[in-house]
PDB file of C-alpha atoms in Angstrom:
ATOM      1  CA  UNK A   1       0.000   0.000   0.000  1.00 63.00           C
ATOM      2  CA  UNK A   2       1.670   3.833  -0.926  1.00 85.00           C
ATOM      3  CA  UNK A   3       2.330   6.168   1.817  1.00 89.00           C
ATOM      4  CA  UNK A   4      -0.908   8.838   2.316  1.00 93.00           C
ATOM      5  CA  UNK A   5       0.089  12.281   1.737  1.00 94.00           C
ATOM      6  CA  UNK A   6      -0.842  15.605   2.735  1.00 95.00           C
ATOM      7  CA  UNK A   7      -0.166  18.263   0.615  1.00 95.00           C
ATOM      8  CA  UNK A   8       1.384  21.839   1.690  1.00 97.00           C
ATOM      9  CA  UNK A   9       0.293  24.282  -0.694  1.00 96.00           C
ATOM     10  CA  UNK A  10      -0.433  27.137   1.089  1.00 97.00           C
ATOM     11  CA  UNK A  11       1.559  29.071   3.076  1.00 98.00           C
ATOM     12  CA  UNK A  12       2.586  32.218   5.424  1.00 98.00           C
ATOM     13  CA  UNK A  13       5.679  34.362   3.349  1.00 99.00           C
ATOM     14  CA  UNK A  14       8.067  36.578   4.354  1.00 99.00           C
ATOM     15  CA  UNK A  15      10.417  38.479   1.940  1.00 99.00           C
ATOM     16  CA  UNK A  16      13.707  39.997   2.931  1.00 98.00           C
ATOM     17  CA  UNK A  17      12.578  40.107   6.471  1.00 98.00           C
ATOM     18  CA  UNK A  18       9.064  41.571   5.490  1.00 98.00           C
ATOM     19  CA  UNK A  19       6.063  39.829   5.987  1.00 98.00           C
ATOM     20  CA  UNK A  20       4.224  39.628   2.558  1.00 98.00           C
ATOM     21  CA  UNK A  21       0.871  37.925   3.768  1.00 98.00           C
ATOM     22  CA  UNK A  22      -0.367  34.804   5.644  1.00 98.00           C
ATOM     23  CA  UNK A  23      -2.184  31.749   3.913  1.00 95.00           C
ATOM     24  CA  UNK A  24      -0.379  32.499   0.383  1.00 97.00           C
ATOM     25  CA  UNK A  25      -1.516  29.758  -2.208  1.00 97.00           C
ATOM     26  CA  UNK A  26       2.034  28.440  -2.812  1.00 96.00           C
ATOM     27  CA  UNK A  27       1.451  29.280  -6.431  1.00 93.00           C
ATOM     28  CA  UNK A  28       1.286  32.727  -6.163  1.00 96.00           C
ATOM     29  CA  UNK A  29       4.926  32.513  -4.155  1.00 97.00           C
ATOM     30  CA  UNK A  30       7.489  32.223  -7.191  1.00 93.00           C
ATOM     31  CA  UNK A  31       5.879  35.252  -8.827  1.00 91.00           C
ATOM     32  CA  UNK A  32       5.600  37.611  -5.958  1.00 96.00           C
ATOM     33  CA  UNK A  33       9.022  36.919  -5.181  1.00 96.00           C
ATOM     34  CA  UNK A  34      10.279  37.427  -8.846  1.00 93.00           C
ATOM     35  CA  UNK A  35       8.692  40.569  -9.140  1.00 92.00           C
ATOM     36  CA  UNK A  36      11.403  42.056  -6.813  1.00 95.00           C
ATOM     37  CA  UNK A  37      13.781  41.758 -10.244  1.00 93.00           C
ATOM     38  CA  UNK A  38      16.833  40.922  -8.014  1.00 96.00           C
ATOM     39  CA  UNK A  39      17.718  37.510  -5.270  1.00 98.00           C
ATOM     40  CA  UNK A  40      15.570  37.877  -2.139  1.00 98.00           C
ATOM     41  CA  UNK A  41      15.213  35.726   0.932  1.00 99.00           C
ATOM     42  CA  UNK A  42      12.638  34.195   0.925  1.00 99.00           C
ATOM     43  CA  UNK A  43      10.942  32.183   3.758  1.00 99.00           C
ATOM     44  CA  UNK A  44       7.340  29.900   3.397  1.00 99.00           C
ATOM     45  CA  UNK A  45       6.086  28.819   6.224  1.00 99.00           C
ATOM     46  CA  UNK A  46       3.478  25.856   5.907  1.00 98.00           C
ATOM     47  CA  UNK A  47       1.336  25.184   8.525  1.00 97.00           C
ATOM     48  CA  UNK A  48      -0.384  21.609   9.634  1.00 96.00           C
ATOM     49  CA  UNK A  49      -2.341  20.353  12.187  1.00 96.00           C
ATOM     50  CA  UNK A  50      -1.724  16.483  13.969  1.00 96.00           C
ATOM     51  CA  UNK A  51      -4.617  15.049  15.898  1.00 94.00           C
ATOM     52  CA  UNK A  52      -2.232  12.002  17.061  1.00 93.00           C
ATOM     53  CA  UNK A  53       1.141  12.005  16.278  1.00 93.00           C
ATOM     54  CA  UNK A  54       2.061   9.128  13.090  1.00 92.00           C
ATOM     55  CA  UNK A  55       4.038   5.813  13.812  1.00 90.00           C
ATOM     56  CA  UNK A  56       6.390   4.489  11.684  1.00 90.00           C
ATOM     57  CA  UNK A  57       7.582   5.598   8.132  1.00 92.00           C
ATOM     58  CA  UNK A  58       7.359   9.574   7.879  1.00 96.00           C
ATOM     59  CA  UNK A  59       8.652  11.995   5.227  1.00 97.00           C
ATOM     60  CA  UNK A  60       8.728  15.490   4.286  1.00 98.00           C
ATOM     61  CA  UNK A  61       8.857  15.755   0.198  1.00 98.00           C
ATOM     62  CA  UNK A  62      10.592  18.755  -1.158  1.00 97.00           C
ATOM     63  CA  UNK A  63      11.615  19.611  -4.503  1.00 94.00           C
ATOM     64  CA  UNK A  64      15.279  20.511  -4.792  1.00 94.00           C
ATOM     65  CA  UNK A  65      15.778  20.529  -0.961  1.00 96.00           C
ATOM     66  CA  UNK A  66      19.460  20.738  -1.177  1.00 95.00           C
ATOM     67  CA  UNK A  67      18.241  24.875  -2.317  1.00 95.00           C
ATOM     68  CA  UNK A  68      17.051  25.345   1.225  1.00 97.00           C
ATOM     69  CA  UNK A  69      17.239  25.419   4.595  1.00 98.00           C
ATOM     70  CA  UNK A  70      14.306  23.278   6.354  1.00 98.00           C
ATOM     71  CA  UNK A  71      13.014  23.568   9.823  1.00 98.00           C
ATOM     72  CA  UNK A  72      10.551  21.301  10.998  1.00 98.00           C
ATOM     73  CA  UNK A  73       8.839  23.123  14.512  1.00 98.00           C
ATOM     74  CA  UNK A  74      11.964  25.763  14.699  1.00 97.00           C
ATOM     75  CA  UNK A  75      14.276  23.240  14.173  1.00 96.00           C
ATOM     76  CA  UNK A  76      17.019  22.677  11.872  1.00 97.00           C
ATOM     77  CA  UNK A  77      16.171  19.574   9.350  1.00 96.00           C
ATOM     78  CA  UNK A  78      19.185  16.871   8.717  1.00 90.00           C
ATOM     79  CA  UNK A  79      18.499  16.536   5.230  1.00 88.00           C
ATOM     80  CA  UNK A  80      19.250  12.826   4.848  1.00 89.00           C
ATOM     81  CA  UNK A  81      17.869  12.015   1.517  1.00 91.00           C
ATOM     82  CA  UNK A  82      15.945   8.577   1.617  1.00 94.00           C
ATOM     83  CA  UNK A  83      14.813   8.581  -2.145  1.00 93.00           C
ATOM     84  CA  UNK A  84      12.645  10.048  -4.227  1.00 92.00           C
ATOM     85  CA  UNK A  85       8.852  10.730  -4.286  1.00 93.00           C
ATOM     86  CA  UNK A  86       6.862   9.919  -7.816  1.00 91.00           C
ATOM     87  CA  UNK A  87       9.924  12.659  -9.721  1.00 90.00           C
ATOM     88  CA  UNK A  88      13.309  12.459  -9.067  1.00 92.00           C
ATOM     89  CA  UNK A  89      13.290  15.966  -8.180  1.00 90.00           C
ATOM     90  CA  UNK A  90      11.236  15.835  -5.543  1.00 93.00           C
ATOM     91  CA  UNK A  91      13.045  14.244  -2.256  1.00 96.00           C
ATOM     92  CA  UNK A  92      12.189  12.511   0.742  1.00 97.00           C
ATOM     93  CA  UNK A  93      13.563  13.712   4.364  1.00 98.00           C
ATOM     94  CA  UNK A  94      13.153  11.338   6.948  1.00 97.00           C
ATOM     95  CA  UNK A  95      11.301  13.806   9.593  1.00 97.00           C
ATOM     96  CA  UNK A  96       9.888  10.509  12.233  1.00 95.00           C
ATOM     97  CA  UNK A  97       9.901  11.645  15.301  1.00 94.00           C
ATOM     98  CA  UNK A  98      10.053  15.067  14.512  1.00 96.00           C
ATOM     99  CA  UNK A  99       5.989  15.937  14.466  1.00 96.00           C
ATOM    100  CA  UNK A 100       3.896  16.836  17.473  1.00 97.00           C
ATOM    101  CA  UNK A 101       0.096  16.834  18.427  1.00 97.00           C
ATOM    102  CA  UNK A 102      -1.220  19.822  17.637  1.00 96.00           C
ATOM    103  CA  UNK A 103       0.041  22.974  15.129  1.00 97.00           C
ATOM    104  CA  UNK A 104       3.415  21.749  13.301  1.00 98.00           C
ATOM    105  CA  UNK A 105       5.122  23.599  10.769  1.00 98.00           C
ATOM    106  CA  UNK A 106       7.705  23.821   7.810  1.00 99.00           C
ATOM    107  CA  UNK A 107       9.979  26.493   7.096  1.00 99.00           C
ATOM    108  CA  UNK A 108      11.785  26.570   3.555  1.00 98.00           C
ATOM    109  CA  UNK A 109      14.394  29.152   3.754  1.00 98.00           C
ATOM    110  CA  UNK A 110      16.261  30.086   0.767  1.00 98.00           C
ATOM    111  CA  UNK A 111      17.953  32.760  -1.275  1.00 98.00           C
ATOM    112  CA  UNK A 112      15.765  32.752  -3.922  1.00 98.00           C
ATOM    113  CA  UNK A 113      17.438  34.007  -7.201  1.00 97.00           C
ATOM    114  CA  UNK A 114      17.086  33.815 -11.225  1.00 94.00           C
ATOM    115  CA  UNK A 115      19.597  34.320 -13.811  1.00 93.00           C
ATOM    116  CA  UNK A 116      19.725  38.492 -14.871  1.00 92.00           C
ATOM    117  CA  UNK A 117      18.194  36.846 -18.070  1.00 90.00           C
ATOM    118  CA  UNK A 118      15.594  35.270 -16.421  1.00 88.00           C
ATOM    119  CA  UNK A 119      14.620  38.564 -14.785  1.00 88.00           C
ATOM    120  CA  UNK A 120      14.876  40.372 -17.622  1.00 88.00           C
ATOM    121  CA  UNK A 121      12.313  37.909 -19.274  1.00 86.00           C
ATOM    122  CA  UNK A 122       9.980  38.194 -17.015  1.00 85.00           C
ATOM    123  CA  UNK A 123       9.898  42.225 -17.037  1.00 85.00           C
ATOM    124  CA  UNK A 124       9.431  41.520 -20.946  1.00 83.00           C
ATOM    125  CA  UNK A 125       6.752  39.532 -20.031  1.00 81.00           C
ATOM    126  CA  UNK A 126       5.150  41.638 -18.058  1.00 77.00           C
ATOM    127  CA  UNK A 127       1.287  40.799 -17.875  1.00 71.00           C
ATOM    128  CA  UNK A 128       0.693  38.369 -21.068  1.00 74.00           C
ATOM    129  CA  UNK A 129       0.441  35.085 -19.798  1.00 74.00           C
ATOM    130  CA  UNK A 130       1.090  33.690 -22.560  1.00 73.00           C
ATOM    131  CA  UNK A 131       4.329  34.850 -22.765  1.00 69.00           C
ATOM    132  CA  UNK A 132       5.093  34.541 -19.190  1.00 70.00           C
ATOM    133  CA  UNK A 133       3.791  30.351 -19.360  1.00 69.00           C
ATOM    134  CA  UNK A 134       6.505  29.993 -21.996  1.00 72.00           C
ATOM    135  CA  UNK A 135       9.373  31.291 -18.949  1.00 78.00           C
ATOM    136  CA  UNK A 136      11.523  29.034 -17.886  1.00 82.00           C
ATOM    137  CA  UNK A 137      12.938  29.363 -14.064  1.00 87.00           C
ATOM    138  CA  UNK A 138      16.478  29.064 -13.013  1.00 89.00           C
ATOM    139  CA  UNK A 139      14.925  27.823  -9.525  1.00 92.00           C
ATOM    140  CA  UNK A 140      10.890  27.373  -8.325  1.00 92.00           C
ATOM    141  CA  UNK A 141       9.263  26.646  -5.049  1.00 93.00           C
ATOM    142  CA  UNK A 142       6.471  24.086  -4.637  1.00 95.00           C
ATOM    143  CA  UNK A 143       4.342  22.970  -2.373  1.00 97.00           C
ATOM    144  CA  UNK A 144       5.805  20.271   0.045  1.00 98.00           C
ATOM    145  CA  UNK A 145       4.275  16.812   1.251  1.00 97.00           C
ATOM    146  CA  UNK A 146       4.241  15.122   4.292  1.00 97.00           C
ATOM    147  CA  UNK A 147       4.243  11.487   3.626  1.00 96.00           C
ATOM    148  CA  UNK A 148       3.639   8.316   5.605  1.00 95.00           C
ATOM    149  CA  UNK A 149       1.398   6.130   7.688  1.00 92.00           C
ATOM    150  CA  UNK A 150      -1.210   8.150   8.338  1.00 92.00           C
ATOM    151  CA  UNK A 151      -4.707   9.282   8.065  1.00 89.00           C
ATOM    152  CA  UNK A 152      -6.187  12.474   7.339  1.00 88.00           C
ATOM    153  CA  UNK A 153      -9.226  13.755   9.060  1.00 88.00           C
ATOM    154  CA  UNK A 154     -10.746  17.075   8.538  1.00 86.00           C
ATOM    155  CA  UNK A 155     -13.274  19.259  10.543  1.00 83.00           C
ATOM    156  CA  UNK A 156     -14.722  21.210   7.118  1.00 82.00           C
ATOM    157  CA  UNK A 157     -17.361  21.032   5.107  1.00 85.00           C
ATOM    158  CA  UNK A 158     -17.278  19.644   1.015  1.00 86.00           C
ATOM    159  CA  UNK A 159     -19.814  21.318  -1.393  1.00 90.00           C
ATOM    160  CA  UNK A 160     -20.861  20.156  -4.384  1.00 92.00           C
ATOM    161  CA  UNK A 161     -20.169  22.629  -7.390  1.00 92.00           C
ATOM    162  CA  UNK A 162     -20.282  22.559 -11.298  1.00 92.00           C
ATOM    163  CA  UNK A 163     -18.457  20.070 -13.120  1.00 91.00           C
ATOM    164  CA  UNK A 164     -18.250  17.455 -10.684  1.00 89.00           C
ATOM    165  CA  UNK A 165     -16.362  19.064  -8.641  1.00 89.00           C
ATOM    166  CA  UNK A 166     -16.053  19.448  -4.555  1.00 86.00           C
ATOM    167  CA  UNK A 167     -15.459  22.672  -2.607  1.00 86.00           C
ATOM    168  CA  UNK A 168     -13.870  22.586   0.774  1.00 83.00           C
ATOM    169  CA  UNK A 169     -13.813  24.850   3.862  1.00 83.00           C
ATOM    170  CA  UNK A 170     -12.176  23.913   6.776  1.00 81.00           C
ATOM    171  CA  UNK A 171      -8.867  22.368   7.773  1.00 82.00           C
ATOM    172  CA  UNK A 172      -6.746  18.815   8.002  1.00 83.00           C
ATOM    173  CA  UNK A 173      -5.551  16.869  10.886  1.00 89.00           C
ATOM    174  CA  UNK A 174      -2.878  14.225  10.071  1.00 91.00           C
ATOM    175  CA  UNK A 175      -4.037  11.227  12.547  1.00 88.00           C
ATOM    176  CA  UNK A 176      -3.309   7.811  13.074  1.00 82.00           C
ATOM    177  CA  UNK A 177      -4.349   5.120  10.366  1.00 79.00           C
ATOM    178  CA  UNK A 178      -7.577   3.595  11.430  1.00 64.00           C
ATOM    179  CA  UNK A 179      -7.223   0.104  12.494  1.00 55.00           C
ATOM    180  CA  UNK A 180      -8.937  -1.792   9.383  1.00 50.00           C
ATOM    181  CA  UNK A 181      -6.293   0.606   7.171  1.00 49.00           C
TER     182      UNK A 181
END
């Protein structure tokens, strides 16, 4: 049986110190940060809640990790790399031991930079999305997964909407697999 996963997409950023907004879809991240036109630090800060902390096999997946400095809780990450996670880009950290009932978080910390040229496309591109989904980026930051033996349970509500589709409001607890799996 695979590993469940919670996805991090969403997250509270700080540039150069600043505080740029809290609950930033992880999407949004790359180009707020590019629009500076020069490197910036950059720091994401995901946020996750754990009803009952997991046993066993648990991960943190990153893309590119070895670009940042992770802290799971305020602490400094070992990145031991245990494999990868569906791409061989994205990488999985051992973090067992390392979550705790109640709010957890992850920290990416990086200097987050693009070639001049890469800048100088994007100001080119300005706001034609056409041209700017042709860019290519000399580094990106993704959302991040937490991986492992777990459940998920969640306190929200799911709507239906057009197309088939569900819309959520509420939040995710990581929890311990139910007994029958």
């Amino acid at each position: 049986m695979d590993l469940n996963a919670l996805v991090l997409d969403y997250c509270d950023l700080t540039i150069n110190g600043e505080d740029k907004g809290k609950n930033i879809p992880i999407v949004d991240v790359q180009e707020i940060a590019c629009s500076y036109g020069e490197p910036v630090n950059l720091e994401a800060v995901f946020s996750f809640n754990v009803k009952a902390v997991p046993e066993g096999e648990l991960y943190l997946v990153c893309e590119t990790p070895e670009l940042f400095d992770i802290e799971i809780n305020g602490e400094k990450l070992a990145q031991k790399d245990c494999g990868c996670y569906r791409d061989k880009s994205f990488r999985k950290l051992d973090i067992s031991g390392l979550l705790r009932k109640g709010r957890n978080t992850v920290a990416l910390k990086t200097l987050f930079k693009q070639s001049p040229e890469t800048y100088e496309n994007i100001s080119k591109a300005g706001g034609f999305e056409s041209y700017r989904n042709k860019l290519s980026y000399d580094m990106e930051i993704d959302a991040v997964y937490i991986i492992g033996n777990f459940g998920v349970e969640t306190d929200g509500e799911f709507t239906e909407i057009p197309r088939n589709a569900l819309s959520f409001k509420g939040s995710f607890s990581v929890c311990r697999v139910a007994e029958n799996g």
